[in-house]
XYZ file of N, CA and C in Angstrom:
531
model
N 0.840 -1.160 0.000
C 0.000 0.000 0.000
C 0.898 1.240 0.000
N 0.616 2.169 -0.905
C 1.435 3.384 -0.956
C 0.909 4.407 0.047
N 1.808 5.214 0.499
C 1.444 6.218 1.488
C 1.316 7.569 0.794
N 0.223 8.265 1.051
C -0.020 9.572 0.462
C 0.555 10.648 1.372
N 1.263 11.574 0.753
C 1.824 12.693 1.506
C 0.957 13.920 1.281
N 0.546 14.523 2.373
C -0.240 15.750 2.265
C 0.674 16.940 2.046
N 0.301 17.782 1.144
C 1.030 19.035 0.951
C 0.222 20.139 1.609
N 0.760 20.653 2.688
C 0.072 21.724 3.417
C 0.649 23.057 2.952
N -0.167 23.880 2.297
C 0.362 25.149 1.773
C 0.698 26.142 2.886
N 1.687 26.953 2.611
C 2.082 28.022 3.520
C 1.029 29.121 3.444
N 0.542 29.596 4.582
C -0.414 30.697 4.611
C 0.287 32.041 4.467
N -0.482 33.064 4.237
C 0.047 34.421 4.128
C 0.100 35.029 5.523
N 1.251 35.537 5.949
C 1.320 36.162 7.270
C 0.334 37.335 7.373
N -0.265 37.504 8.542
C -1.249 38.567 8.707
C -0.645 39.857 9.243
N 0.436 39.761 10.003
C 1.019 40.963 10.592
C 1.606 41.866 9.512
N 1.120 43.097 9.486
C 1.662 44.097 8.569
C 1.300 43.889 7.123
N 0.284 43.051 6.825
C -0.057 42.771 5.431
C -1.471 43.214 5.063
N -2.009 44.159 5.834
C -3.322 44.727 5.508
C -3.165 46.236 5.421
N -3.580 46.792 4.312
C -3.521 48.243 4.096
C -4.947 48.758 4.018
N -5.231 49.857 4.727
C -6.554 50.473 4.691
C -6.387 51.946 4.321
N -7.100 52.356 3.281
C -7.110 53.751 2.854
C -8.537 54.278 2.920
N -8.676 55.577 3.172
C -9.987 56.219 3.166
C -10.000 57.283 2.078
N -11.091 57.291 1.310
C -11.295 58.288 0.262
C -12.607 59.000 0.582
N -12.588 60.326 0.701
C -13.827 61.059 1.008
C -14.884 60.887 -0.089
N -16.130 61.180 0.263
C -17.248 61.098 -0.684
C -16.901 61.868 -1.952
N -17.309 61.308 -3.076
C -17.037 61.936 -4.361
C -15.690 61.560 -4.941
N -14.884 60.826 -4.189
C -13.539 60.470 -4.640
C -13.508 59.355 -5.661
N -14.616 58.614 -5.795
C -14.731 57.569 -6.815
C -15.896 57.951 -7.705
N -15.593 58.229 -8.960
C -16.601 58.767 -9.871
C -17.478 57.700 -10.511
N -16.934 56.525 -10.771
C -17.641 55.501 -11.543
C -18.757 54.836 -10.742
N -19.769 54.393 -11.439
C -20.842 53.612 -10.846
C -20.307 52.245 -10.432
N -20.908 51.648 -9.430
C -20.548 50.296 -9.031
C -19.181 50.167 -8.398
N -18.642 51.276 -7.902
C -17.337 51.296 -7.220
C -16.209 50.813 -8.123
N -16.311 51.072 -9.415
C -15.261 50.696 -10.366
C -14.173 51.765 -10.335
N -13.432 51.801 -9.255
C -12.421 52.829 -9.033
C -11.174 52.572 -9.866
N -10.489 53.650 -10.186
C -9.204 53.546 -10.866
C -8.087 53.682 -9.836
N -6.892 53.325 -10.222
C -5.732 53.484 -9.353
C -5.567 54.950 -8.978
N -5.784 55.850 -9.923
C -5.650 57.288 -9.643
C -6.633 57.738 -8.563
N -7.812 57.142 -8.514
C -8.805 57.521 -7.505
C -8.458 56.965 -6.123
N -8.051 55.697 -6.048
C -7.784 55.106 -4.732
C -6.428 55.514 -4.173
N -5.576 56.075 -5.008
C -4.251 56.505 -4.563
C -4.047 57.996 -4.849
N -5.150 58.727 -5.007
C -5.075 60.135 -5.388
C -4.835 61.072 -4.215
N -4.949 62.353 -4.522
C -4.641 63.403 -3.544
C -5.561 63.382 -2.332
N -6.807 62.937 -2.499
C -7.738 62.939 -1.356
C -7.683 61.649 -0.543
N -6.996 60.619 -1.048
C -6.893 59.342 -0.334
C -5.947 59.482 0.855
N -6.321 58.855 1.946
C -5.502 58.893 3.161
C -5.283 57.472 3.655
N -4.009 57.073 3.769
C -3.668 55.750 4.296
C -3.840 55.797 5.804
N -4.845 55.071 6.326
C -5.183 55.158 7.750
C -4.886 53.876 8.518
N -4.461 52.841 7.839
C -4.252 51.549 8.474
C -3.246 51.562 9.612
N -2.242 52.420 9.532
C -1.229 52.479 10.596
C -1.741 53.193 11.838
N -2.895 53.810 11.742
C -3.521 54.475 12.887
C -4.530 53.564 13.584
N -4.925 52.487 12.899
C -6.012 51.624 13.355
C -5.514 50.437 14.174
N -6.426 49.856 14.957
C -6.129 48.692 15.793
C -6.815 47.440 15.259
N -6.956 47.332 13.974
C -7.604 46.179 13.362
C -8.820 46.627 12.578
N -9.336 45.727 11.783
C -10.567 46.002 11.047
C -11.377 44.713 11.020
N -12.530 44.759 11.685
C -13.392 43.592 11.761
C -14.471 43.661 10.700
N -14.561 42.608 9.911
C -15.551 42.578 8.837
C -16.392 41.323 8.948
N -17.570 41.397 8.385
C -18.437 40.243 8.372
C -19.458 40.347 7.256
N -20.182 39.282 7.058
C -21.262 39.258 6.080
C -22.344 38.340 6.606
N -23.578 38.723 6.376
C -24.709 37.915 6.794
C -25.630 37.721 5.590
N -25.896 36.471 5.254
C -26.786 36.165 4.139
C -28.115 35.677 4.697
N -29.190 36.300 4.245
C -30.525 35.906 4.691
C -30.847 34.500 4.195
N -31.598 33.782 5.009
C -32.028 32.429 4.660
C -33.547 32.361 4.801
N -34.168 31.761 3.844
C -35.622 31.612 3.863
C -35.940 30.122 3.783
N -36.732 29.647 4.757
C -37.134 28.244 4.767
C -38.438 28.102 3.992
N -38.490 27.103 3.114
C -39.665 26.871 2.261
C -40.058 25.399 2.325
N -41.327 25.163 1.997
C -41.806 23.786 1.835
C -42.910 23.830 0.789
N -42.788 22.995 -0.197
C -43.809 22.898 -1.242
C -44.987 22.087 -0.722
N -46.181 22.350 -1.234
C -47.388 21.664 -0.784
C -47.289 20.144 -0.891
N -46.685 19.678 -1.946
C -46.627 18.229 -2.167
C -45.470 17.555 -1.433
N -44.643 18.329 -0.760
C -43.450 17.753 -0.135
C -43.593 17.652 1.378
N -42.914 16.660 1.943
C -42.864 16.515 3.394
C -41.612 17.163 3.971
N -40.758 17.693 3.089
C -39.467 18.217 3.514
C -39.332 19.708 3.216
N -38.635 20.359 4.072
C -38.360 21.782 3.892
C -36.990 21.945 3.235
N -36.805 23.070 2.605
C -35.517 23.417 2.018
C -35.281 24.902 2.252
N -34.067 25.347 1.982
C -33.720 26.744 2.214
C -33.327 27.432 0.918
N -33.612 28.719 0.880
C -33.155 29.591 -0.200
C -32.259 30.657 0.420
N -31.228 31.032 -0.300
C -30.376 32.113 0.157
C -30.875 33.428 -0.411
N -30.825 34.462 0.404
C -31.290 35.783 -0.011
C -30.152 36.781 -0.097
N -30.465 38.013 0.218
C -29.505 39.109 0.122
C -28.401 38.968 1.171
N -27.207 39.418 0.812
C -26.073 39.420 1.726
C -25.785 40.849 2.154
N -25.618 41.036 3.442
C -25.288 42.341 4.004
C -23.877 42.285 4.561
N -23.019 43.179 4.082
C -21.646 43.269 4.588
C -21.605 44.260 5.740
N -20.761 43.969 6.721
C -20.611 44.856 7.873
C -19.133 45.090 8.161
N -18.867 46.233 8.752
C -17.539 46.557 9.273
C -17.750 46.992 10.710
N -17.007 46.371 11.622
C -17.098 46.748 13.032
C -16.655 48.197 13.215
N -17.036 48.764 14.343
C -16.623 50.133 14.655
C -15.107 50.247 14.531
N -14.653 51.307 13.888
C -13.219 51.553 13.746
C -12.665 52.043 15.073
N -11.456 51.669 15.396
C -10.749 52.192 16.568
C -9.381 52.638 16.090
N -9.033 53.891 16.417
C -7.761 54.436 15.942
C -7.272 55.531 16.885
N -6.002 55.879 16.718
C -5.382 56.893 17.568
C -5.765 58.294 17.098
N -5.556 59.265 17.975
C -5.784 60.664 17.613
C -4.881 61.556 18.452
N -4.729 62.807 18.001
C -3.936 63.815 18.711
C -4.502 65.183 18.356
N -5.658 65.519 18.917
C -6.342 66.767 18.546
C -5.584 68.025 18.964
N -4.636 67.890 19.867
C -3.859 69.068 20.282
C -2.838 69.469 19.227
N -2.576 68.588 18.281
C -1.587 68.859 17.236
C -2.212 68.637 15.866
N -3.063 69.581 15.489
C -3.741 69.532 14.202
C -2.714 69.366 13.078
N -2.969 68.442 12.185
C -2.059 68.213 11.066
C -0.925 67.257 11.393
N -0.848 66.791 12.630
C 0.227 65.857 12.997
C -0.039 64.481 12.394
N 1.005 63.702 12.262
C 0.864 62.346 11.722
C -0.104 61.519 12.559
N -0.043 61.660 13.884
C -0.912 60.882 14.770
C -2.383 61.270 14.627
N -2.667 62.424 14.062
C -4.046 62.915 13.954
C -4.619 62.774 12.542
N -3.874 62.192 11.613
C -4.304 62.130 10.206
C -5.596 61.349 10.009
N -5.734 60.196 10.643
C -6.964 59.411 10.495
C -8.133 60.157 11.116
N -7.919 60.763 12.267
C -8.973 61.525 12.954
C -9.488 62.633 12.043
N -8.581 63.330 11.386
C -8.978 64.411 10.475
C -9.654 63.872 9.226
N -9.112 62.798 8.657
C -9.680 62.233 7.423
C -11.079 61.678 7.646
N -11.316 61.094 8.825
C -12.598 60.442 9.125
C -13.541 61.351 9.906
N -13.226 62.625 10.001
C -14.039 63.577 10.753
C -15.493 63.516 10.293
N -16.394 63.439 11.271
C -17.805 63.278 10.927
C -18.699 63.851 12.009
N -19.773 64.460 11.569
C -20.810 64.905 12.494
C -21.861 63.809 12.663
N -21.535 62.635 12.167
C -22.450 61.501 12.251
C -23.129 61.194 10.941
N -22.764 61.933 9.879
C -23.418 61.717 8.596
C -22.441 61.883 7.431
N -21.165 61.631 7.658
C -20.180 61.735 6.582
C -20.128 60.420 5.818
N -19.651 60.489 4.602
C -19.532 59.264 3.816
C -18.224 59.275 3.042
N -17.882 58.108 2.533
C -16.659 57.954 1.758
C -16.455 56.496 1.428
N -15.206 56.128 1.210
C -14.870 54.777 0.771
C -13.701 54.242 1.586
N -13.811 53.017 2.062
C -12.694 52.318 2.658
C -12.168 51.339 1.617
N -10.882 51.423 1.342
C -10.224 50.528 0.391
C -9.280 49.653 1.208
N -9.484 48.343 1.152
C -8.702 47.409 1.969
C -7.966 46.445 1.043
N -6.645 46.412 1.207
C -5.823 45.462 0.448
C -5.255 44.444 1.430
N -5.391 43.168 1.112
C -4.967 42.069 1.980
C -3.776 41.354 1.356
N -2.836 40.898 2.208
C -1.816 39.960 1.776
C -0.559 40.526 1.158
N -0.325 41.827 1.280
C 0.922 42.437 0.829
C 1.413 43.356 1.931
N 2.708 43.594 1.962
C 3.261 44.520 2.946
C 2.487 45.833 2.866
N 1.993 46.292 4.006
C 1.168 47.506 4.047
C 1.905 48.728 3.530
N 3.233 48.723 3.592
C 4.018 49.865 3.128
C 4.083 49.947 1.603
N 3.799 48.840 0.918
C 3.826 48.846 -0.545
C 2.713 49.732 -1.082
N 3.025 50.642 -2.005
C 1.973 51.485 -2.562
C 0.953 50.671 -3.353
N -0.254 51.202 -3.442
C -1.269 50.578 -4.287
C -0.793 50.642 -5.733
N -1.106 49.604 -6.506
C -0.629 49.556 -7.890
C -1.635 48.824 -8.767
N -1.523 49.065 -10.051
C -2.360 48.410 -11.049
C -2.246 46.893 -10.908
N -3.391 46.205 -11.000
C -3.421 44.756 -10.946
C -3.573 44.174 -9.548
N -3.418 44.996 -8.512
C -3.603 44.499 -7.150
C -5.093 44.307 -6.869
N -5.388 43.395 -5.964
C -6.775 43.080 -5.617
C -7.120 43.757 -4.298
N -8.233 44.509 -4.301
C -8.674 45.246 -3.120
C -10.166 45.017 -2.900
N -10.611 45.311 -1.693
C -12.036 45.386 -1.386
C -12.366 46.856 -1.220
N -13.446 47.311 -1.842
C -13.863 48.708 -1.745
C -15.243 48.748 -1.099
N -15.366 49.548 -0.047
C -16.630 49.684 0.680
C -17.073 51.139 0.653
N -18.267 51.399 0.128
C -18.880 52.717 0.278
C -19.477 52.741 1.681
N -19.095 53.716 2.505
C -19.491 53.714 3.914
C -20.052 55.056 4.350
N -20.858 55.001 5.398
C -21.276 56.181 6.149
C -20.601 56.065 7.505
N -20.151 57.205 8.019
C -19.391 57.225 9.265
C -20.200 57.868 10.375
N -20.187 57.234 11.531
C -20.814 57.811 12.713
C -19.899 58.859 13.327
N -20.312 59.375 14.463
C -19.502 60.374 15.158
C -18.265 59.714 15.757
N -17.229 60.495 15.936
C -16.008 60.028 16.579
C -16.184 60.166 18.083
N -16.030 59.063 18.795
C -16.220 59.063 20.248
C -14.880 58.735 20.899
N -14.392 59.654 21.703
C -13.127 59.420 22.406
C -13.348 58.355 23.469
N -12.476 57.384 23.465
C -12.586 56.267 24.406
C -11.918 56.646 25.732
N -12.385 56.039 26.790
C -11.790 56.284 28.099
C -10.320 55.875 28.059
N -9.427 56.729 28.561
C -8.005 56.373 28.530
C -7.704 55.228 29.482
N -6.771 54.400 29.066
C -6.314 53.306 29.912
C -4.855 53.551 30.269
N -4.458 53.052 31.404
C -3.094 53.227 31.872
C -2.089 52.640 30.882
N -1.026 53.390 30.602
C 0.060 52.961 29.710
C -0.441 52.597 28.312
N -1.346 53.391 27.782
C -1.923 53.135 26.470
C -1.888 54.424 25.656
N -2.510 54.417 24.497
C -2.615 55.591 23.646
C -4.061 56.071 23.638
N -4.253 57.370 23.421
C -5.611 57.893 23.298
C -6.221 57.350 22.011
N -7.483 56.905 22.110
C -8.142 56.277 20.978
C -9.552 56.823 20.788
N -10.013 56.690 19.561
C -11.370 57.057 19.156
C -12.033 55.802 18.622
N -13.338 55.696 18.819
C -14.116 54.644 18.165
C -15.154 55.330 17.286
N -15.495 54.692 16.170
C -16.412 55.308 15.212
C -17.192 54.217 14.479
N -18.503 54.307 14.549
C -19.360 53.335 13.863
C -19.295 53.521 12.354
N -19.447 52.413 11.635
C -19.391 52.410 10.180
C -20.583 51.619 9.654
N -21.248 52.148 8.641
C -22.325 51.432 7.966
C -21.916 51.242 6.509
N -21.915 49.996 6.057
C -21.571 49.689 4.670
C -22.810 49.896 3.807
N -22.658 50.710 2.765
C -23.772 50.979 1.853
C -23.671 50.178 0.558
N -22.444 49.893 0.155
C -22.207 49.137 -1.062
C -20.792 48.581 -0.965
N -20.476 47.566 -1.738
C -19.147 46.977 -1.672
C -18.755 46.374 -3.001
N -17.472 46.273 -3.185
C -16.894 45.588 -4.349
C -15.768 44.722 -3.788
N -15.940 43.425 -3.793
C -15.009 42.494 -3.173
C -14.087 41.898 -4.240
N -12.805 41.764 -3.907
C -11.799 41.202 -4.810
C -11.763 41.923 -6.160
N -11.707 43.239 -6.073
C -11.679 44.099 -7.265
C -10.239 44.287 -7.720
N -9.972 44.064 -8.999
C -8.643 44.247 -9.558
C -8.501 45.696 -9.998
N -7.514 46.388 -9.412
C -7.315 47.803 -9.720
C -6.816 48.002 -11.146
N -7.578 48.749 -11.962
C -7.086 49.082 -13.304
C -6.215 50.347 -13.219
N -5.407 50.571 -14.242
C -4.536 51.751 -14.267
C -5.356 53.028 -14.407
N -6.313 53.019 -15.296
C -7.097 54.248 -15.526
C -8.562 53.968 -15.600
């Protein structure tokens, strides 16, 4: 009897391999979030991933249980899928307007009704610039108010901010133009 050897593939390291950029409302002109490299890496785009403490995402697909009159068995149908992003948590430094530590706070500033786009690239060094042919997830979002979190001993000042996903484009290949 021959012995089968399993080939276990190497996974992609997670530390430092997620890049998150924010683009204010109006920064992506095309319908259906068909953004160009110039739009996601343009003058209004702000790389905020180094200010954040993670990004939690999820999706929920509705399920409908059915049974036909002639059947004794039920079956399920899948419905609409809703994507979610957990509340963002990031550093801030309001005493030093324009400082590097305050860039995400300024970019995501909201009275509770701001909107824009979160562009998330997975699996490459976060320091690598966005480029043509890379795969990203693009989320059209509405931003809640920025709420300063209670300070903890030996920590950094942080803000939390609710996010509502309005539309998304998953595994989108960035075109040059």
